[in-house]
Each structure stands twice: as C-alpha cells, then as structure tokens.
PDB file of N, CA and C in Angstrom:
ATOM      1  N   MET K1433     -10.408  -5.354   6.858  1.00 43.00           N
ATOM      2  CA  MET K1433      -9.745  -5.318   5.597  1.00 43.00           C
ATOM      3  C   MET K1433      -8.731  -6.466   5.582  1.00 43.00           C
ATOM      4  N   LEU K1434      -8.744  -7.276   4.598  1.00 42.00           N
ATOM      5  CA  LEU K1434      -7.844  -8.428   4.477  1.00 42.00           C
ATOM      6  C   LEU K1434      -6.823  -8.194   3.411  1.00 42.00           C
ATOM      7  N   PRO K1435      -5.688  -8.838   3.482  1.00 47.00           N
ATOM      8  CA  PRO K1435      -4.683  -8.707   2.414  1.00 47.00           C
ATOM      9  C   PRO K1435      -5.360  -9.151   1.085  1.00 47.00           C
ATOM     10  N   GLY K1436      -4.991  -8.318   0.103  1.00 50.00           N
ATOM     11  CA  GLY K1436      -5.550  -8.614  -1.245  1.00 50.00           C
ATOM     12  C   GLY K1436      -6.940  -8.054  -1.558  1.00 50.00           C
ATOM     13  N   GLN K1437      -7.565  -7.319  -0.535  1.00 52.00           N
ATOM     14  CA  GLN K1437      -8.742  -6.571  -0.797  1.00 52.00           C
ATOM     15  C   GLN K1437      -8.383  -5.225  -1.354  1.00 52.00           C
ATOM     16  N   TRP K1438      -9.089  -4.679  -2.285  1.00 53.00           N
ATOM     17  CA  TRP K1438      -8.836  -3.425  -2.890  1.00 53.00           C
ATOM     18  C   TRP K1438      -9.903  -2.482  -2.573  1.00 53.00           C
ATOM     19  N   PHE K1439      -9.554  -1.261  -2.153  1.00 56.00           N
ATOM     20  CA  PHE K1439     -10.503  -0.154  -1.841  1.00 56.00           C
ATOM     21  C   PHE K1439     -10.075   1.090  -2.468  1.00 56.00           C
ATOM     22  N   ASP K1440     -10.991   1.981  -2.841  1.00 55.00           N
ATOM     23  CA  ASP K1440     -10.597   3.279  -3.345  1.00 55.00           C
ATOM     24  C   ASP K1440     -10.350   4.179  -2.142  1.00 55.00           C
ATOM     25  N   GLU K1441     -10.044   5.478  -2.513  1.00 55.00           N
ATOM     26  CA  GLU K1441      -9.647   6.479  -1.427  1.00 55.00           C
ATOM     27  C   GLU K1441     -10.724   6.713  -0.449  1.00 55.00           C
ATOM     28  N   ARG K1442     -11.995   6.425  -0.831  1.00 56.00           N
ATOM     29  CA  ARG K1442     -13.112   6.682   0.099  1.00 56.00           C
ATOM     30  C   ARG K1442     -13.382   5.424   1.018  1.00 56.00           C
ATOM     31  N   GLY K1443     -12.668   4.326   0.726  1.00 55.00           N
ATOM     32  CA  GLY K1443     -12.904   3.131   1.465  1.00 55.00           C
ATOM     33  C   GLY K1443     -13.937   2.247   0.843  1.00 55.00           C
ATOM     34  N   CYS K1444     -14.378   2.523  -0.406  1.00 56.00           N
ATOM     35  CA  CYS K1444     -15.354   1.716  -1.051  1.00 56.00           C
ATOM     36  C   CYS K1444     -14.623   0.482  -1.735  1.00 56.00           C
ATOM     37  N   SER K1445     -15.236  -0.632  -1.598  1.00 53.00           N
ATOM     38  CA  SER K1445     -14.644  -1.842  -2.130  1.00 53.00           C
ATOM     39  C   SER K1445     -14.641  -1.736  -3.646  1.00 53.00           C
ATOM     40  N   LEU K1446     -13.517  -2.182  -4.249  1.00 52.00           N
ATOM     41  CA  LEU K1446     -13.341  -2.261  -5.691  1.00 52.00           C
ATOM     42  C   LEU K1446     -13.726  -3.641  -6.227  1.00 52.00           C
ATOM     43  N   SER K1447     -14.141  -4.482  -5.306  1.00 52.00           N
ATOM     44  CA  SER K1447     -14.554  -5.840  -5.773  1.00 52.00           C
ATOM     45  C   SER K1447     -16.015  -5.901  -6.258  1.00 52.00           C
ATOM     46  N   GLY K1448     -16.673  -4.739  -6.304  1.00 51.00           N
ATOM     47  CA  GLY K1448     -18.059  -4.698  -6.842  1.00 51.00           C
ATOM     48  C   GLY K1448     -19.013  -4.857  -5.652  1.00 51.00           C
ATOM     49  N   GLU K1449     -18.583  -5.126  -4.513  1.00 50.00           N
ATOM     50  CA  GLU K1449     -19.459  -5.272  -3.317  1.00 50.00           C
ATOM     51  C   GLU K1449     -19.715  -3.834  -2.820  1.00 50.00           C
ATOM     52  N   ASN K1450     -20.785  -3.711  -2.013  1.00 46.00           N
ATOM     53  CA  ASN K1450     -21.210  -2.373  -1.523  1.00 46.00           C
ATOM     54  C   ASN K1450     -20.663  -2.189  -0.117  1.00 46.00           C
ATOM     55  N   GLU K1451     -19.339  -2.354   0.119  1.00 52.00           N
ATOM     56  CA  GLU K1451     -18.742  -2.226   1.353  1.00 52.00           C
ATOM     57  C   GLU K1451     -18.166  -0.791   1.469  1.00 52.00           C
ATOM     58  N   SER K1452     -18.038  -0.291   2.674  1.00 53.00           N
ATOM     59  CA  SER K1452     -17.282   0.914   2.919  1.00 53.00           C
ATOM     60  C   SER K1452     -16.595   0.896   4.299  1.00 53.00           C
ATOM     61  N   LEU K1453     -15.560   1.575   4.489  1.00 57.00           N
ATOM     62  CA  LEU K1453     -14.776   1.575   5.709  1.00 57.00           C
ATOM     63  C   LEU K1453     -14.750   2.990   6.234  1.00 57.00           C
ATOM     64  N   PRO K1454     -14.689   3.082   7.618  1.00 66.00           N
ATOM     65  CA  PRO K1454     -14.508   4.369   8.120  1.00 66.00           C
ATOM     66  C   PRO K1454     -13.085   4.810   8.062  1.00 66.00           C
ATOM     67  N   ILE K1455     -12.647   5.354   6.976  1.00 70.00           N
ATOM     68  CA  ILE K1455     -11.248   5.607   6.688  1.00 70.00           C
ATOM     69  C   ILE K1455     -10.525   6.375   7.800  1.00 70.00           C
ATOM     70  N   GLU K1456     -11.155   7.489   8.285  1.00 73.00           N
ATOM     71  CA  GLU K1456     -10.451   8.282   9.265  1.00 73.00           C
ATOM     72  C   GLU K1456     -10.185   7.472  10.572  1.00 73.00           C
ATOM     73  N   SER K1457     -11.140   6.559  10.908  1.00 75.00           N
ATOM     74  CA  SER K1457     -10.990   5.789  12.096  1.00 75.00           C
ATOM     75  C   SER K1457      -9.794   4.801  11.862  1.00 75.00           C
ATOM     76  N   LEU K1458      -9.762   4.276  10.716  1.00 74.00           N
ATOM     77  CA  LEU K1458      -8.665   3.294  10.428  1.00 74.00           C
ATOM     78  C   LEU K1458      -7.265   3.984  10.403  1.00 74.00           C
ATOM     79  N   LYS K1459      -7.293   5.213   9.814  1.00 75.00           N
ATOM     80  CA  LYS K1459      -6.008   5.975   9.791  1.00 75.00           C
ATOM     81  C   LYS K1459      -5.550   6.207  11.229  1.00 75.00           C
ATOM     82  N   ALA K1460      -6.455   6.537  12.097  1.00 77.00           N
ATOM     83  CA  ALA K1460      -6.111   6.864  13.520  1.00 77.00           C
ATOM     84  C   ALA K1460      -5.605   5.551  14.216  1.00 77.00           C
ATOM     85  N   LEU K1461      -6.239   4.443  13.945  1.00 77.00           N
ATOM     86  CA  LEU K1461      -5.895   3.209  14.501  1.00 77.00           C
ATOM     87  C   LEU K1461      -4.458   2.755  14.067  1.00 77.00           C
ATOM     88  N   PHE K1462      -4.224   2.804  12.747  1.00 76.00           N
ATOM     89  CA  PHE K1462      -2.903   2.435  12.252  1.00 76.00           C
ATOM     90  C   PHE K1462      -1.780   3.359  12.665  1.00 76.00           C
ATOM     91  N   ALA K1463      -2.151   4.679  12.835  1.00 78.00           N
ATOM     92  CA  ALA K1463      -1.119   5.621  13.224  1.00 78.00           C
ATOM     93  C   ALA K1463      -0.478   5.198  14.573  1.00 78.00           C
ATOM     94  N   ARG K1464      -1.217   4.545  15.359  1.00 80.00           N
ATOM     95  CA  ARG K1464      -0.685   4.161  16.707  1.00 80.00           C
ATOM     96  C   ARG K1464      -0.084   2.814  16.745  1.00 80.00           C
ATOM     97  N   GLY K1465      -0.251   1.992  15.708  1.00 82.00           N
ATOM     98  CA  GLY K1465       0.190   0.648  15.730  1.00 82.00           C
ATOM     99  C   GLY K1465       1.502   0.412  14.927  1.00 82.00           C
ATOM    100  N   SER K1466       1.835  -0.876  14.763  1.00 85.00           N
ATOM    101  CA  SER K1466       3.069  -1.210  14.079  1.00 85.00           C
ATOM    102  C   SER K1466       2.828  -1.739  12.647  1.00 85.00           C
ATOM    103  N   THR K1467       1.638  -1.646  12.193  1.00 84.00           N
ATOM    104  CA  THR K1467       1.322  -2.147  10.877  1.00 84.00           C
ATOM    105  C   THR K1467       1.200  -0.966   9.940  1.00 84.00           C
ATOM    106  N   VAL K1468       1.961  -0.920   8.837  1.00 86.00           N
ATOM    107  CA  VAL K1468       1.908   0.170   7.949  1.00 86.00           C
ATOM    108  C   VAL K1468       0.912  -0.213   6.813  1.00 86.00           C
ATOM    109  N   VAL K1469      -0.047   0.686   6.546  1.00 83.00           N
ATOM    110  CA  VAL K1469      -1.005   0.541   5.546  1.00 83.00           C
ATOM    111  C   VAL K1469      -0.708   1.527   4.409  1.00 83.00           C
ATOM    112  N   TYR K1470      -0.774   1.048   3.110  1.00 84.00           N
ATOM    113  CA  TYR K1470      -0.404   1.905   2.044  1.00 84.00           C
ATOM    114  C   TYR K1470      -1.310   1.611   0.848  1.00 84.00           C
ATOM    115  N   ALA K1471      -1.358   2.510  -0.056  1.00 84.00           N
ATOM    116  CA  ALA K1471      -1.985   2.397  -1.327  1.00 84.00           C
ATOM    117  C   ALA K1471      -1.074   2.773  -2.434  1.00 84.00           C
ATOM    118  N   THR K1472      -0.988   2.030  -3.503  1.00 81.00           N
ATOM    119  CA  THR K1472      -0.089   2.255  -4.617  1.00 81.00           C
ATOM    120  C   THR K1472      -0.892   2.528  -5.847  1.00 81.00           C
ATOM    121  N   GLU K1473      -0.256   3.186  -6.842  1.00 80.00           N
ATOM    122  CA  GLU K1473      -0.776   3.290  -8.137  1.00 80.00           C
ATOM    123  C   GLU K1473      -0.652   1.990  -8.832  1.00 80.00           C
ATOM    124  N   THR K1474      -1.372   1.712  -9.839  1.00 76.00           N
ATOM    125  CA  THR K1474      -1.307   0.426 -10.563  1.00 76.00           C
ATOM    126  C   THR K1474      -0.503   0.619 -11.815  1.00 76.00           C
ATOM    127  N   THR K1475       0.501   1.516 -11.773  1.00 75.00           N
ATOM    128  CA  THR K1475       1.390   1.734 -12.952  1.00 75.00           C
ATOM    129  C   THR K1475       2.780   1.152 -12.598  1.00 75.00           C
ATOM    130  N   GLU K1476       3.624   1.131 -13.595  1.00 73.00           N
ATOM    131  CA  GLU K1476       4.976   0.554 -13.404  1.00 73.00           C
ATOM    132  C   GLU K1476       5.589   1.120 -12.121  1.00 73.00           C
ATOM    133  N   ASN K1477       6.352   0.275 -11.415  1.00 72.00           N
ATOM    134  CA  ASN K1477       6.991   0.573 -10.156  1.00 72.00           C
ATOM    135  C   ASN K1477       5.977   0.837  -8.952  1.00 72.00           C
ATOM    136  N   TYR K1478       4.752   0.833  -9.213  1.00 76.00           N
ATOM    137  CA  TYR K1478       3.710   0.937  -8.210  1.00 76.00           C
ATOM    138  C   TYR K1478       4.031   2.155  -7.102  1.00 76.00           C
ATOM    139  N   PRO K1479       4.129   3.329  -7.604  1.00 82.00           N
ATOM    140  CA  PRO K1479       4.411   4.450  -6.719  1.00 82.00           C
ATOM    141  C   PRO K1479       3.306   4.563  -5.658  1.00 82.00           C
ATOM    142  N   LEU K1480       3.704   4.999  -4.433  1.00 85.00           N
ATOM    143  CA  LEU K1480       2.750   5.178  -3.350  1.00 85.00           C
ATOM    144  C   LEU K1480       1.752   6.318  -3.645  1.00 85.00           C
ATOM    145  N   LYS K1481       0.500   6.038  -3.308  1.00 87.00           N
ATOM    146  CA  LYS K1481      -0.513   7.097  -3.332  1.00 87.00           C
ATOM    147  C   LYS K1481      -0.713   7.659  -1.970  1.00 87.00           C
ATOM    148  N   SER K1482      -0.635   6.771  -0.966  1.00 88.00           N
ATOM    149  CA  SER K1482      -0.760   7.165   0.396  1.00 88.00           C
ATOM    150  C   SER K1482      -0.118   6.120   1.280  1.00 88.00           C
ATOM    151  N   ILE K1483       0.190   6.482   2.533  1.00 89.00           N
ATOM    152  CA  ILE K1483       0.773   5.552   3.463  1.00 89.00           C
ATOM    153  C   ILE K1483       0.471   6.028   4.917  1.00 89.00           C
ATOM    154  N   SER K1484       0.349   5.104   5.807  1.00 89.00           N
ATOM    155  CA  SER K1484      -0.101   5.500   7.155  1.00 89.00           C
ATOM    156  C   SER K1484       1.024   6.257   7.823  1.00 89.00           C
ATOM    157  N   GLU K1485       0.564   7.190   8.736  1.00 89.00           N
ATOM    158  CA  GLU K1485       1.489   8.103   9.388  1.00 89.00           C
ATOM    159  C   GLU K1485       2.493   7.457  10.299  1.00 89.00           C
ATOM    160  N   ASN K1486       2.234   6.173  10.681  1.00 91.00           N
ATOM    161  CA  ASN K1486       3.165   5.533  11.593  1.00 91.00           C
ATOM    162  C   ASN K1486       4.510   5.099  10.841  1.00 91.00           C
ATOM    163  N   ILE K1487       4.558   5.291   9.552  1.00 91.00           N
ATOM    164  CA  ILE K1487       5.783   5.021   8.820  1.00 91.00           C
ATOM    165  C   ILE K1487       6.944   5.850   9.392  1.00 91.00           C
ATOM    166  N   LEU K1488       6.652   6.998   9.960  1.00 92.00           N
ATOM    167  CA  LEU K1488       7.705   7.864  10.509  1.00 92.00           C
ATOM    168  C   LEU K1488       8.384   7.174  11.665  1.00 92.00           C
ATOM    169  N   LYS K1489       7.592   6.572  12.580  1.00 90.00           N
ATOM    170  CA  LYS K1489       8.263   5.943  13.713  1.00 90.00           C
ATOM    171  C   LYS K1489       8.879   4.546  13.346  1.00 90.00           C
ATOM    172  N   ILE K1490       8.400   3.926  12.293  1.00 90.00           N
ATOM    173  CA  ILE K1490       8.943   2.610  11.949  1.00 90.00           C
ATOM    174  C   ILE K1490      10.145   2.720  10.984  1.00 90.00           C
ATOM    175  N   MET K1491      10.037   3.646   9.952  1.00 90.00           N
ATOM    176  CA  MET K1491      11.107   3.778   9.031  1.00 90.00           C
ATOM    177  C   MET K1491      11.902   5.062   9.078  1.00 90.00           C
ATOM    178  N   GLY K1492      11.391   6.028   9.888  1.00 93.00           N
ATOM    179  CA  GLY K1492      12.120   7.321  10.039  1.00 93.00           C
ATOM    180  C   GLY K1492      11.850   8.332   8.920  1.00 93.00           C
ATOM    181  N   THR K1493      10.885   8.037   8.074  1.00 93.00           N
ATOM    182  CA  THR K1493      10.498   8.899   6.960  1.00 93.00           C
ATOM    183  C   THR K1493       9.020   9.288   7.141  1.00 93.00           C
ATOM    184  N   SER K1494       8.699  10.574   6.893  1.00 94.00           N
ATOM    185  CA  SER K1494       7.338  10.993   7.018  1.00 94.00           C
ATOM    186  C   SER K1494       6.523  10.451   5.851  1.00 94.00           C
ATOM    187  N   ALA K1495       5.219  10.323   6.098  1.00 92.00           N
ATOM    188  CA  ALA K1495       4.314   9.723   5.055  1.00 92.00           C
ATOM    189  C   ALA K1495       4.386  10.672   3.845  1.00 92.00           C
ATOM    190  N   GLU K1496       4.417  11.984   4.092  1.00 94.00           N
ATOM    191  CA  GLU K1496       4.504  12.937   2.935  1.00 94.00           C
ATOM    192  C   GLU K1496       5.712  12.748   2.174  1.00 94.00           C
ATOM    193  N   ASP K1497       6.901  12.511   2.792  1.00 94.00           N
ATOM    194  CA  ASP K1497       8.083  12.240   1.961  1.00 94.00           C
ATOM    195  C   ASP K1497       8.066  10.945   1.250  1.00 94.00           C
ATOM    196  N   CYS K1498       7.444   9.931   1.905  1.00 92.00           N
ATOM    197  CA  CYS K1498       7.366   8.641   1.173  1.00 92.00           C
ATOM    198  C   CYS K1498       6.540   8.743  -0.107  1.00 92.00           C
ATOM    199  N   VAL K1499       5.428   9.475  -0.014  1.00 92.00           N
ATOM    200  CA  VAL K1499       4.508   9.622  -1.135  1.00 92.00           C
ATOM    201  C   VAL K1499       5.161  10.510  -2.256  1.00 92.00           C
ATOM    202  N   ALA K1500       5.897  11.499  -1.777  1.00 94.00           N
ATOM    203  CA  ALA K1500       6.540  12.423  -2.752  1.00 94.00           C
ATOM    204  C   ALA K1500       7.689  11.782  -3.538  1.00 94.00           C
ATOM    205  N   ASP K1501       8.239  10.671  -2.972  1.00 91.00           N
ATOM    206  CA  ASP K1501       9.379   9.987  -3.575  1.00 91.00           C
ATOM    207  C   ASP K1501       8.880   8.786  -4.379  1.00 91.00           C
ATOM    208  N   ALA K1502       8.735   8.938  -5.677  1.00 83.00           N
ATOM    209  CA  ALA K1502       8.090   7.847  -6.568  1.00 83.00           C
ATOM    210  C   ALA K1502       8.843   6.520  -6.442  1.00 83.00           C
ATOM    211  N   ASP K1503      10.046   6.537  -6.054  1.00 84.00           N
ATOM    212  CA  ASP K1503      10.812   5.267  -5.977  1.00 84.00           C
ATOM    213  C   ASP K1503      10.954   4.771  -4.468  1.00 84.00           C
ATOM    214  N   TYR K1504      10.326   5.399  -3.533  1.00 85.00           N
ATOM    215  CA  TYR K1504      10.541   5.083  -2.131  1.00 85.00           C
ATOM    216  C   TYR K1504      10.199   3.572  -1.888  1.00 85.00           C
ATOM    217  N   TRP K1505       9.097   3.080  -2.365  1.00 79.00           N
ATOM    218  CA  TRP K1505       8.665   1.754  -2.059  1.00 79.00           C
ATOM    219  C   TRP K1505       9.731   0.726  -2.594  1.00 79.00           C
ATOM    220  N   ARG K1506      10.072   0.845  -3.835  1.00 79.00           N
ATOM    221  CA  ARG K1506      11.015  -0.068  -4.382  1.00 79.00           C
ATOM    222  C   ARG K1506      12.400  -0.033  -3.750  1.00 79.00           C
ATOM    223  N   ARG K1507      12.847   1.126  -3.304  1.00 85.00           N
ATOM    224  CA  ARG K1507      14.164   1.203  -2.722  1.00 85.00           C
ATOM    225  C   ARG K1507      14.095   0.538  -1.256  1.00 85.00           C
ATOM    226  N   ASN K1508      12.938   0.442  -0.678  1.00 85.00           N
ATOM    227  CA  ASN K1508      12.831  -0.023   0.669  1.00 85.00           C
ATOM    228  C   ASN K1508      12.334  -1.486   0.786  1.00 85.00           C
ATOM    229  N   VAL K1509      12.079  -2.149  -0.261  1.00 86.00           N
ATOM    230  CA  VAL K1509      11.754  -3.540  -0.296  1.00 86.00           C
ATOM    231  C   VAL K1509      13.107  -4.242  -0.255  1.00 86.00           C
ATOM    232  N   HIS K1510      13.251  -5.269   0.537  1.00 89.00           N
ATOM    233  CA  HIS K1510      14.585  -5.953   0.596  1.00 89.00           C
ATOM    234  C   HIS K1510      14.898  -6.489  -0.785  1.00 89.00           C
ATOM    235  N   PRO K1511      16.158  -6.275  -1.231  1.00 90.00           N
ATOM    236  CA  PRO K1511      16.528  -6.627  -2.598  1.00 90.00           C
ATOM    237  C   PRO K1511      16.242  -8.086  -2.918  1.00 90.00           C
ATOM    238  N   ASP K1512      16.307  -8.974  -2.015  1.00 94.00           N
ATOM    239  CA  ASP K1512      16.012 -10.379  -2.297  1.00 94.00           C
ATOM    240  C   ASP K1512      14.522 -10.599  -2.500  1.00 94.00           C
ATOM    241  N   ASP K1513      13.632  -9.626  -2.089  1.00 92.00           N
ATOM    242  CA  ASP K1513      12.279  -9.783  -2.209  1.00 92.00           C
ATOM    243  C   ASP K1513      11.580  -9.007  -3.318  1.00 92.00           C
ATOM    244  N   VAL K1514      12.376  -8.093  -3.965  1.00 86.00           N
ATOM    245  CA  VAL K1514      11.747  -7.198  -5.051  1.00 86.00           C
ATOM    246  C   VAL K1514      11.002  -8.011  -6.100  1.00 86.00           C
ATOM    247  N   GLN K1515      11.671  -8.969  -6.696  1.00 89.00           N
ATOM    248  CA  GLN K1515      11.030  -9.723  -7.820  1.00 89.00           C
ATOM    249  C   GLN K1515       9.755 -10.369  -7.322  1.00 89.00           C
ATOM    250  N   LEU K1516       9.798 -11.007  -6.186  1.00 91.00           N
ATOM    251  CA  LEU K1516       8.621 -11.679  -5.710  1.00 91.00           C
ATOM    252  C   LEU K1516       7.508 -10.693  -5.420  1.00 91.00           C
ATOM    253  N   VAL K1517       7.763  -9.579  -4.765  1.00 85.00           N
ATOM    254  CA  VAL K1517       6.826  -8.575  -4.422  1.00 85.00           C
ATOM    255  C   VAL K1517       6.095  -8.062  -5.730  1.00 85.00           C
ATOM    256  N   TYR K1518       6.873  -7.698  -6.681  1.00 81.00           N
ATOM    257  CA  TYR K1518       6.304  -7.177  -7.914  1.00 81.00           C
ATOM    258  C   TYR K1518       5.547  -8.231  -8.761  1.00 81.00           C
ATOM    259  N   GLU K1519       5.974  -9.473  -8.694  1.00 87.00           N
ATOM    260  CA  GLU K1519       5.199 -10.525  -9.305  1.00 87.00           C
ATOM    261  C   GLU K1519       3.878 -10.683  -8.620  1.00 87.00           C
ATOM    262  N   GLU K1520       3.822 -10.642  -7.317  1.00 86.00           N
ATOM    263  CA  GLU K1520       2.603 -10.729  -6.551  1.00 86.00           C
ATOM    264  C   GLU K1520       1.679  -9.596  -6.844  1.00 86.00           C
ATOM    265  N   PHE K1521       2.203  -8.341  -6.991  1.00 78.00           N
ATOM    266  CA  PHE K1521       1.419  -7.155  -7.317  1.00 78.00           C
ATOM    267  C   PHE K1521       0.748  -7.396  -8.630  1.00 78.00           C
ATOM    268  N   ARG K1522       1.542  -7.858  -9.635  1.00 80.00           N
ATOM    269  CA  ARG K1522       1.015  -8.077 -11.013  1.00 80.00           C
ATOM    270  C   ARG K1522      -0.110  -9.128 -10.905  1.00 80.00           C
ATOM    271  N   ASN K1523       0.231 -10.261 -10.277  1.00 83.00           N
ATOM    272  CA  ASN K1523      -0.767 -11.315 -10.151  1.00 83.00           C
ATOM    273  C   ASN K1523      -2.035 -10.881  -9.511  1.00 83.00           C
ATOM    274  N   THR K1524      -1.963 -10.093  -8.447  1.00 79.00           N
ATOM    275  CA  THR K1524      -3.107  -9.610  -7.741  1.00 79.00           C
ATOM    276  C   THR K1524      -3.897  -8.713  -8.605  1.00 79.00           C
ATOM    277  N   LEU K1525      -3.313  -7.798  -9.393  1.00 75.00           N
ATOM    278  CA  LEU K1525      -4.013  -6.928 -10.299  1.00 75.00           C
ATOM    279  C   LEU K1525      -4.715  -7.703 -11.384  1.00 75.00           C
ATOM    280  N   GLU K1526      -4.130  -8.720 -11.911  1.00 79.00           N
ATOM    281  CA  GLU K1526      -4.725  -9.538 -13.000  1.00 79.00           C
ATOM    282  C   GLU K1526      -5.905 -10.352 -12.532  1.00 79.00           C
ATOM    283  N   VAL K1527      -5.837 -10.906 -11.360  1.00 79.00           N
ATOM    284  CA  VAL K1527      -6.896 -11.749 -10.743  1.00 79.00           C
ATOM    285  C   VAL K1527      -7.883 -10.831 -10.137  1.00 79.00           C
ATOM    286  N   GLY K1528      -7.514  -9.724  -9.577  1.00 66.00           N
ATOM    287  CA  GLY K1528      -8.457  -8.812  -8.884  1.00 66.00           C
ATOM    288  C   GLY K1528      -8.712  -9.189  -7.407  1.00 66.00           C
ATOM    289  N   GLU K1529      -7.825  -9.962  -6.795  1.00 59.00           N
ATOM    290  CA  GLU K1529      -7.871 -10.294  -5.448  1.00 59.00           C
ATOM    291  C   GLU K1529      -6.643 -10.024  -4.743  1.00 59.00           C
TER     292      GLU K1529
END
C-alpha cells in the first residue's frame, strides 16, 4: 500500500483495480511497528473510521478512543500543519490519488 492509495474496509482498491489486501495480516504487522495506519471519513474534519492498534504505544490513546472522538485527528495534527494536511486531503479526494 502506497501513500495516496485508497482502499475500502475489506482492503479492496477504490481505484477501480481488482486488488485486495490481507487486512488482518496488515493489522497485525502495523500493531507491532511504529507506523500508524488510519482510515478517515470523507466528510468535513475527516473523522477517523479506524486506526491501527499501535496508536496506544505511540500516542497513549487506544484505537477505540481515537475513533470515538470525532475531533481526535484534528486536535493531534501539529497546529502549523493543519491547513496543509486538510488541503492535501481535499486535493487527494478531488484527484482520486
């Protein structure tokens, strides 16, 4: 999976290609590493739909608490980066990459 690739909850590519990922295997891999993987809604403020379990050891907040808090992502992006991050989200959604 590369940055800017979009997949649904089953790991199926949203780019129209017939790709799939072994989601449970990826979840287990990321749970042990230092890379946090997340999925957001495509609505205003991009609330989290899911986030890898290793967020607990990296940020001190459980994945469940992160997803339950609609503003978690926005509050935890560095203030100097918020505008850029949201512009990139919008651009990615418009272009589809």
